[in-house]
């Protein structure tokens, strides 16, 4: 029955179908079945479905089978196994059992029954594992002398030619290197002058920004803490103004924390553009709008010293790539930032389910109203 099922399996897996069971494995197969049967028989009927207990009982099995003593090591291998030595006399013929061995010993192997590669069969003992060394062919002294002299002449000629070419190439390289060094020296001098000019321009820029900051008015709500993020508490009117604006379109939302961004550089930048609109007689059209940063940490925006909201972090939206703001908090909530446990920030760690977004002051200026159905971005 087993052999019939084995042949069906071989046909189903497109492997070679055995015509008969190999006799060299019959003893081991019989002992394997006996060992498993003894292990299962030693267990109670309720334990015979427990694979771990079957393995434990199998490891304790010890008997003398048709293949020899049967027992197992702590690692699950057969203790003192006996291996059959098979020999293939000629290509295309059957393997022949010529003896057996156990670890550390060799017994029952008949060298006369083994056919050796390149030697043949019927050897009384195993051949040596050393290959025969062919006799060394001696050359005459004349050929040796002529060959040596020829090689020396060729080597000297090659050495002289290489030395001549090397000197010529070295002279050319030195001349080119001197030209490059002179050109690099001139470039370095010019770069040094430019570095000085850049440093002077930076100092001048910082001085002008400071002068403008001293002239412009800071928001009356700002504190004098000097920190970029200042917490707005519930006893502050600004807290409830933000709370009411959030509730306009998100009635079920609640505020866990409000921070006010007090970035002097960004306020100077904002004030500059606000004054610029005034000078060209354009209405500021200043509004408070919502903005979600999606996966971008808000600290990258409020800690920036130049632009704040930056185009390089924006994605393609309905009207193309740009920085999008919303009048409704419910719209920006879809893009709000979800802090993770690994977020490194100057803000306290948020609770599970909390999200963050900006309520920003925006200079709209002139407006253009677009039809949503006309977007071709």
One Martini backbone bead per residue (centre of mass of N, CA, C, O) as a GRO file, in nm:
protein
  377
    1UNK     BB    1   0.058   0.062  -0.021
    2UNK     BB    2   0.301   0.254   0.000
    3UNK     BB    3   0.416   0.208  -0.289
    4UNK     BB    4   0.164   0.305  -0.437
    5UNK     BB    5   0.161   0.597  -0.319
    6UNK     BB    6   0.447   0.673  -0.414
    7UNK     BB    7   0.390   0.652  -0.719
    8UNK     BB    8   0.164   0.865  -0.729
    9UNK     BB    9   0.341   1.099  -0.629
   10UNK     BB   10   0.553   1.088  -0.859
   11UNK     BB   11   0.351   1.144  -1.087
   12UNK     BB   12   0.239   1.422  -0.973
   13UNK     BB   13   0.560   1.542  -0.958
   14UNK     BB   14   0.737   1.451  -1.207
   15UNK     BB   15   0.893   1.197  -1.119
   16UNK     BB   16   1.061   0.923  -1.076
   17UNK     BB   17   0.940   0.601  -1.108
   18UNK     BB   18   0.940   0.341  -0.907
   19UNK     BB   19   0.956  -0.012  -0.939
   20UNK     BB   20   1.116  -0.038  -0.662
   21UNK     BB   21   1.235  -0.089  -0.364
   22UNK     BB   22   1.509  -0.018  -0.202
   23UNK     BB   23   1.705  -0.239  -0.012
   24UNK     BB   24   1.897  -0.032   0.149
   25UNK     BB   25   1.622   0.088   0.314
   26UNK     BB   26   1.453  -0.136   0.455
   27UNK     BB   27   1.569  -0.159   0.742
   28UNK     BB   28   1.526   0.138   0.828
   29UNK     BB   29   1.221   0.145   0.776
   30UNK     BB   30   1.139  -0.072   0.975
   31UNK     BB   31   1.263   0.064   1.231
   32UNK     BB   32   1.099   0.324   1.214
   33UNK     BB   33   0.819   0.191   1.254
   34UNK     BB   34   0.883   0.052   1.524
   35UNK     BB   35   0.964   0.306   1.687
   36UNK     BB   36   0.693   0.455   1.656
   37UNK     BB   37   0.514   0.231   1.774
   38UNK     BB   38   0.648   0.221   2.056
   39UNK     BB   39   0.600   0.516   2.134
   40UNK     BB   40   0.287   0.513   2.114
   41UNK     BB   41   0.240   0.264   2.307
   42UNK     BB   42   0.364   0.420   2.571
   43UNK     BB   43   0.104   0.577   2.554
   44UNK     BB   44  -0.168   0.718   2.614
   45UNK     BB   45  -0.448   0.763   2.432
   46UNK     BB   46  -0.460   1.084   2.500
   47UNK     BB   47  -0.137   1.131   2.396
   48UNK     BB   48  -0.126   1.043   2.075
   49UNK     BB   49  -0.179   1.361   1.967
   50UNK     BB   50   0.099   1.449   2.093
   51UNK     BB   51   0.388   1.543   1.946
   52UNK     BB   52   0.582   1.595   2.189
   53UNK     BB   53   0.539   1.319   2.329
   54UNK     BB   54   0.628   1.145   2.094
   55UNK     BB   55   0.918   1.255   2.077
   56UNK     BB   56   1.000   1.177   2.366
   57UNK     BB   57   0.944   0.871   2.335
   58UNK     BB   58   1.135   0.829   2.091
   59UNK     BB   59   1.405   0.917   2.242
   60UNK     BB   60   1.361   0.648   2.449
   61UNK     BB   61   1.414   0.449   2.243
   62UNK     BB   62   1.524   0.086   2.280
   63UNK     BB   63   1.653  -0.136   2.029
   64UNK     BB   64   1.674  -0.432   1.824
   65UNK     BB   65   1.712  -0.437   1.489
   66UNK     BB   66   1.769  -0.505   1.153
   67UNK     BB   67   1.994  -0.250   1.158
   68UNK     BB   68   2.022  -0.256   1.466
   69UNK     BB   69   2.076  -0.052   1.702
   70UNK     BB   70   1.814   0.152   1.864
   71UNK     BB   71   1.888   0.504   1.911
   72UNK     BB   72   1.910   0.837   2.070
   73UNK     BB   73   2.001   1.149   2.075
   74UNK     BB   74   1.943   1.460   2.210
   75UNK     BB   75   1.920   1.576   1.900
   76UNK     BB   76   1.772   1.315   1.728
   77UNK     BB   77   1.981   1.123   1.657
   78UNK     BB   78   2.132   0.843   1.571
   79UNK     BB   79   2.289   0.609   1.747
   80UNK     BB   80   2.524   0.449   1.605
   81UNK     BB   81   2.529   0.438   1.302
   82UNK     BB   82   2.468   0.260   0.996
   83UNK     BB   83   2.644   0.258   0.685
   84UNK     BB   84   2.612   0.218   0.358
   85UNK     BB   85   2.819   0.095   0.091
   86UNK     BB   86   2.818   0.231  -0.233
   87UNK     BB   87   2.855   0.107  -0.577
   88UNK     BB   88   2.938   0.214  -0.917
   89UNK     BB   89   3.066   0.030  -1.155
   90UNK     BB   90   2.870   0.128  -1.400
   91UNK     BB   91   2.729   0.308  -1.619
   92UNK     BB   92   2.379   0.219  -1.580
   93UNK     BB   93   2.396   0.072  -1.322
   94UNK     BB   94   2.366  -0.065  -1.026
   95UNK     BB   95   2.387  -0.038  -0.709
   96UNK     BB   96   2.639  -0.160  -0.473
   97UNK     BB   97   2.673  -0.351  -0.190
   98UNK     BB   98   3.003  -0.347   0.003
   99UNK     BB   99   2.903  -0.239   0.291
  100UNK     BB  100   2.989  -0.105   0.623
  101UNK     BB  101   2.956   0.177   0.860
  102UNK     BB  102   3.082   0.339   1.154
  103UNK     BB  103   3.165   0.554   1.375
  104UNK     BB  104   3.523   0.491   1.386
  105UNK     BB  105   3.448   0.249   1.189
  106UNK     BB  106   3.537  -0.046   0.981
  107UNK     BB  107   3.307  -0.285   0.832
  108UNK     BB  108   3.253  -0.508   0.569
  109UNK     BB  109   3.468  -0.409   0.350
  110UNK     BB  110   3.521  -0.501   0.010
  111UNK     BB  111   3.763  -0.426  -0.220
  112UNK     BB  112   3.697  -0.647  -0.442
  113UNK     BB  113   3.392  -0.512  -0.498
  114UNK     BB  114   3.537  -0.256  -0.602
  115UNK     BB  115   3.514   0.010  -0.834
  116UNK     BB  116   3.765   0.211  -0.970
  117UNK     BB  117   3.865   0.497  -1.079
  118UNK     BB  118   4.095   0.437  -1.343
  119UNK     BB  119   4.138   0.112  -1.251
  120UNK     BB  120   3.905  -0.079  -1.137
  121UNK     BB  121   3.863  -0.404  -1.059
  122UNK     BB  122   3.979  -0.646  -0.842
  123UNK     BB  123   4.100  -0.526  -0.580
  124UNK     BB  124   4.269  -0.605  -0.284
  125UNK     BB  125   4.310  -0.288  -0.244
  126UNK     BB  126   4.328   0.024  -0.176
  127UNK     BB  127   4.422   0.285  -0.328
  128UNK     BB  128   4.606   0.546  -0.355
  129UNK     BB  129   4.570   0.912  -0.299
  130UNK     BB  130   4.822   0.936  -0.485
  131UNK     BB  131   4.958   1.086  -0.743
  132UNK     BB  132   5.147   1.043  -1.002
  133UNK     BB  133   5.471   1.148  -1.087
  134UNK     BB  134   5.612   1.274  -1.340
  135UNK     BB  135   5.882   1.288  -1.506
  136UNK     BB  136   6.137   1.499  -1.536
  137UNK     BB  137   6.227   1.729  -1.781
  138UNK     BB  138   6.530   1.775  -1.921
  139UNK     BB  139   6.744   2.037  -1.998
  140UNK     BB  140   6.971   2.178  -2.170
  141UNK     BB  141   7.227   2.408  -2.115
  142UNK     BB  142   7.190   2.566  -2.374
  143UNK     BB  143   6.892   2.638  -2.357
  144UNK     BB  144   6.914   2.781  -2.083
  145UNK     BB  145   7.115   3.004  -2.162
  146UNK     BB  146   6.963   3.129  -2.400
  147UNK     BB  147   6.704   3.194  -2.248
  148UNK     BB  148   6.827   3.378  -2.032
  149UNK     BB  149   6.955   3.590  -2.218
  150UNK     BB  150   6.699   3.672  -2.368
  151UNK     BB  151   6.543   3.768  -2.120
  152UNK     BB  152   6.746   3.989  -2.033
  153UNK     BB  153   6.733   4.161  -2.288
  154UNK     BB  154   6.431   4.215  -2.286
  155UNK     BB  155   6.418   4.340  -2.001
  156UNK     BB  156   6.616   4.579  -2.053
  157UNK     BB  157   6.462   4.704  -2.289
  158UNK     BB  158   6.193   4.748  -2.138
  159UNK     BB  159   6.308   4.924  -1.912
  160UNK     BB  160   6.416   5.154  -2.088
  161UNK     BB  161   6.148   5.226  -2.225
  162UNK     BB  162   5.984   5.285  -1.970
  163UNK     BB  163   6.172   5.509  -1.860
  164UNK     BB  164   6.139   5.703  -2.098
  165UNK     BB  165   5.831   5.732  -2.089
  166UNK     BB  166   5.808   5.822  -1.793
  167UNK     BB  167   5.971   6.086  -1.815
  168UNK     BB  168   5.796   6.219  -2.030
  169UNK     BB  169   5.527   6.206  -1.869
  170UNK     BB  170   5.625   6.359  -1.617
  171UNK     BB  171   5.688   6.628  -1.756
  172UNK     BB  172   5.400   6.676  -1.857
  173UNK     BB  173   5.254   6.664  -1.578
  174UNK     BB  174   5.404   6.898  -1.443
  175UNK     BB  175   5.314   7.118  -1.639
  176UNK     BB  176   5.004   7.078  -1.594
  177UNK     BB  177   5.006   7.117  -1.284
  178UNK     BB  178   5.110   7.410  -1.281
  179UNK     BB  179   4.866   7.527  -1.431
  180UNK     BB  180   4.647   7.431  -1.230
  181UNK     BB  181   4.761   7.570  -0.976
  182UNK     BB  182   4.735   7.857  -1.082
  183UNK     BB  183   4.430   7.851  -1.136
  184UNK     BB  184   4.345   7.770  -0.844
  185UNK     BB  185   4.464   8.016  -0.704
  186UNK     BB  186   4.279   8.225  -0.842
  187UNK     BB  187   4.012   8.099  -0.747
  188UNK     BB  188   4.065   8.111  -0.439
  189UNK     BB  189   4.088   8.417  -0.424
  190UNK     BB  190   3.801   8.475  -0.529
  191UNK     BB  191   3.647   8.306  -0.313
  192UNK     BB  192   3.746   8.466  -0.069
  193UNK     BB  193   3.615   8.731  -0.152
  194UNK     BB  194   3.325   8.618  -0.161
  195UNK     BB  195   3.309   8.529   0.135
  196UNK     BB  196   3.337   8.813   0.248
  197UNK     BB  197   3.086   8.926   0.109
  198UNK     BB  198   2.882   8.728   0.233
  199UNK     BB  199   2.936   8.794   0.530
  200UNK     BB  200   2.865   9.092   0.503
  201UNK     BB  201   2.574   9.045   0.400
  202UNK     BB  202   2.475   8.891   0.650
  203UNK     BB  203   2.526   9.113   0.854
  204UNK     BB  204   2.347   9.322   0.711
  205UNK     BB  205   2.086   9.157   0.721
  206UNK     BB  206   2.068   9.126   1.030
  207UNK     BB  207   2.062   9.429   1.087
  208UNK     BB  208   1.803   9.496   0.924
  209UNK     BB  209   1.613   9.301   1.068
  210UNK     BB  210   1.649   9.434   1.346
  211UNK     BB  211   1.555   9.716   1.268
  212UNK     BB  212   1.272   9.628   1.172
  213UNK     BB  213   1.182   9.493   1.437
  214UNK     BB  214   1.198   9.762   1.602
  215UNK     BB  215   0.979   9.914   1.419
  216UNK     BB  216   0.788   9.700   1.450
  217UNK     BB  217   0.499   9.543   1.546
  218UNK     BB  218   0.399   9.342   1.791
  219UNK     BB  219   0.199   9.133   1.912
  220UNK     BB  220  -0.003   9.168   2.194
  221UNK     BB  221  -0.011   8.846   2.265
  222UNK     BB  222   0.273   8.837   2.325
  223UNK     BB  223   0.533   8.721   2.495
  224UNK     BB  224   0.857   8.741   2.693
  225UNK     BB  225   1.001   8.445   2.681
  226UNK     BB  226   1.151   8.363   2.386
  227UNK     BB  227   0.973   8.151   2.273
  228UNK     BB  228   0.825   7.988   2.008
  229UNK     BB  229   0.649   7.820   2.214
  230UNK     BB  230   0.324   7.909   2.349
  231UNK     BB  231   0.099   7.853   2.579
  232UNK     BB  232  -0.259   7.840   2.566
  233UNK     BB  233  -0.489   7.911   2.797
  234UNK     BB  234  -0.824   7.911   2.910
  235UNK     BB  235  -0.775   8.220   3.035
  236UNK     BB  236  -0.765   8.290   2.732
  237UNK     BB  237  -0.925   8.440   2.470
  238UNK     BB  238  -0.774   8.294   2.238
  239UNK     BB  239  -0.864   8.007   2.305
  240UNK     BB  240  -1.182   8.057   2.248
  241UNK     BB  241  -1.153   8.153   1.959
  242UNK     BB  242  -1.042   7.884   1.855
  243UNK     BB  243  -1.266   7.701   1.958
  244UNK     BB  244  -1.499   7.828   1.791
  245UNK     BB  245  -1.372   7.784   1.507
  246UNK     BB  246  -1.359   7.475   1.525
  247UNK     BB  247  -1.680   7.430   1.585
  248UNK     BB  248  -1.813   7.521   1.317
  249UNK     BB  249  -1.722   7.214   1.168
  250UNK     BB  250  -1.646   7.065   1.472
  251UNK     BB  251  -1.852   6.968   1.719
  252UNK     BB  252  -1.683   6.700   1.832
  253UNK     BB  253  -1.448   6.860   1.900
  254UNK     BB  254  -1.134   6.895   2.093
  255UNK     BB  255  -0.914   7.066   2.309
  256UNK     BB  256  -0.586   6.997   2.448
  257UNK     BB  257  -0.397   7.212   2.284
  258UNK     BB  258  -0.230   7.544   2.275
  259UNK     BB  259  -0.016   7.717   2.046
  260UNK     BB  260   0.205   7.990   2.012
  261UNK     BB  261   0.372   8.149   1.755
  262UNK     BB  262   0.707   8.315   1.826
  263UNK     BB  263   0.842   8.422   1.529
  264UNK     BB  264   1.029   8.684   1.438
  265UNK     BB  265   1.115   8.621   1.146
  266UNK     BB  266   0.827   8.555   1.035
  267UNK     BB  267   0.700   8.827   1.117
  268UNK     BB  268   0.884   9.002   0.942
  269UNK     BB  269   0.806   8.872   0.674
  270UNK     BB  270   0.503   8.933   0.696
  271UNK     BB  271   0.523   9.245   0.734
  272UNK     BB  272   0.664   9.311   0.470
  273UNK     BB  273   0.425   9.212   0.283
  274UNK     BB  274   0.212   9.393   0.405
  275UNK     BB  275   0.352   9.663   0.333
  276UNK     BB  276   0.368   9.608   0.029
  277UNK     BB  277   0.061   9.615  -0.022
  278UNK     BB  278   0.023   9.904   0.075
  279UNK     BB  279   0.215  10.046  -0.139
  280UNK     BB  280   0.023   9.909  -0.388
  281UNK     BB  281  -0.281   9.917  -0.313
  282UNK     BB  282  -0.358   9.642  -0.146
  283UNK     BB  283  -0.559   9.441   0.000
  284UNK     BB  284  -0.494   9.225   0.246
  285UNK     BB  285  -0.698   9.006   0.324
  286UNK     BB  286  -0.710   8.904   0.624
  287UNK     BB  287  -0.676   8.565   0.761
  288UNK     BB  288  -0.808   8.278   0.929
  289UNK     BB  289  -0.656   7.961   0.873
  290UNK     BB  290  -0.628   7.628   0.779
  291UNK     BB  291  -0.358   7.366   0.835
  292UNK     BB  292  -0.230   7.063   0.705
  293UNK     BB  293   0.077   6.846   0.713
  294UNK     BB  294   0.039   6.555   0.749
  295UNK     BB  295   0.366   6.408   0.766
  296UNK     BB  296   0.462   6.684   0.864
  297UNK     BB  297   0.634   6.840   1.093
  298UNK     BB  298   0.552   7.146   1.229
  299UNK     BB  299   0.844   7.236   1.327
  300UNK     BB  300   0.958   7.304   1.042
  301UNK     BB  301   0.786   7.565   1.025
  302UNK     BB  302   0.803   7.723   1.314
  303UNK     BB  303   1.143   7.711   1.303
  304UNK     BB  304   1.172   7.883   1.078
  305UNK     BB  305   1.375   8.179   0.940
  306UNK     BB  306   1.196   8.259   0.657
  307UNK     BB  307   0.907   8.110   0.545
  308UNK     BB  308   0.780   7.837   0.668
  309UNK     BB  309   0.601   7.792   0.422
  310UNK     BB  310   0.699   7.532   0.185
  311UNK     BB  311   0.712   7.409  -0.138
  312UNK     BB  312   0.898   7.146  -0.098
  313UNK     BB  313   0.645   7.018   0.095
  314UNK     BB  314   0.455   6.998  -0.132
  315UNK     BB  315   0.169   6.885  -0.309
  316UNK     BB  316  -0.051   6.750  -0.521
  317UNK     BB  317  -0.347   6.904  -0.608
  318UNK     BB  318  -0.634   7.013  -0.748
  319UNK     BB  319  -0.453   7.290  -0.846
  320UNK     BB  320  -0.192   7.168  -0.782
  321UNK     BB  321   0.100   7.279  -0.674
  322UNK     BB  322   0.077   7.372  -0.321
  323UNK     BB  323  -0.054   7.588  -0.068
  324UNK     BB  324  -0.312   7.490   0.152
  325UNK     BB  325  -0.620   7.642   0.259
  326UNK     BB  326  -0.886   7.670   0.519
  327UNK     BB  327  -1.188   7.772   0.661
  328UNK     BB  328  -1.233   7.474   0.742
  329UNK     BB  329  -1.149   7.246   0.981
  330UNK     BB  330  -1.261   6.980   0.848
  331UNK     BB  331  -1.071   6.984   0.602
  332UNK     BB  332  -0.785   6.990   0.750
  333UNK     BB  333  -0.826   6.729   0.917
  334UNK     BB  334  -0.752   6.533   0.676
  335UNK     BB  335  -0.432   6.673   0.704
  336UNK     BB  336  -0.347   6.608   0.970
  337UNK     BB  337  -0.123   6.559   1.228
  338UNK     BB  338   0.027   6.243   1.348
  339UNK     BB  339   0.167   6.164   1.619
  340UNK     BB  340   0.438   5.982   1.737
  341UNK     BB  341   0.650   5.816   1.954
  342UNK     BB  342   0.913   5.912   1.762
  343UNK     BB  343   0.870   6.204   1.799
  344UNK     BB  344   1.085   6.488   1.769
  345UNK     BB  345   0.995   6.740   2.009
  346UNK     BB  346   0.895   7.044   2.183
  347UNK     BB  347   0.647   6.885   2.225
  348UNK     BB  348   0.439   6.724   2.391
  349UNK     BB  349   0.319   6.425   2.423
  350UNK     BB  350   0.065   6.274   2.281
  351UNK     BB  351  -0.227   6.132   2.257
  352UNK     BB  352  -0.428   5.905   2.153
  353UNK     BB  353  -0.577   6.050   1.854
  354UNK     BB  354  -0.422   6.296   1.816
  355UNK     BB  355  -0.411   6.618   1.645
  356UNK     BB  356  -0.246   6.851   1.411
  357UNK     BB  357  -0.286   7.214   1.345
  358UNK     BB  358  -0.318   7.512   1.179
  359UNK     BB  359  -0.368   7.864   1.266
  360UNK     BB  360  -0.346   8.100   1.020
  361UNK     BB  361  -0.206   8.395   0.896
  362UNK     BB  362  -0.343   8.547   0.593
  363UNK     BB  363  -0.239   8.688   0.285
  364UNK     BB  364  -0.441   8.728   0.010
  365UNK     BB  365  -0.551   8.963  -0.139
  366UNK     BB  366  -0.615   8.894  -0.435
  367UNK     BB  367  -0.894   8.732  -0.585
  368UNK     BB  368  -0.980   8.399  -0.725
  369UNK     BB  369  -1.255   8.240  -0.862
  370UNK     BB  370  -1.316   7.889  -0.888
  371UNK     BB  371  -1.410   7.612  -1.069
  372UNK     BB  372  -1.403   7.284  -0.986
  373UNK     BB  373  -1.467   7.178  -1.292
  374UNK     BB  374  -1.185   7.336  -1.418
  375UNK     BB  375  -0.974   7.143  -1.340
  376UNK     BB  376  -0.624   7.062  -1.493
  377UNK     BB  377  -0.402   6.930  -1.290
   0.00000   0.00000   0.00000
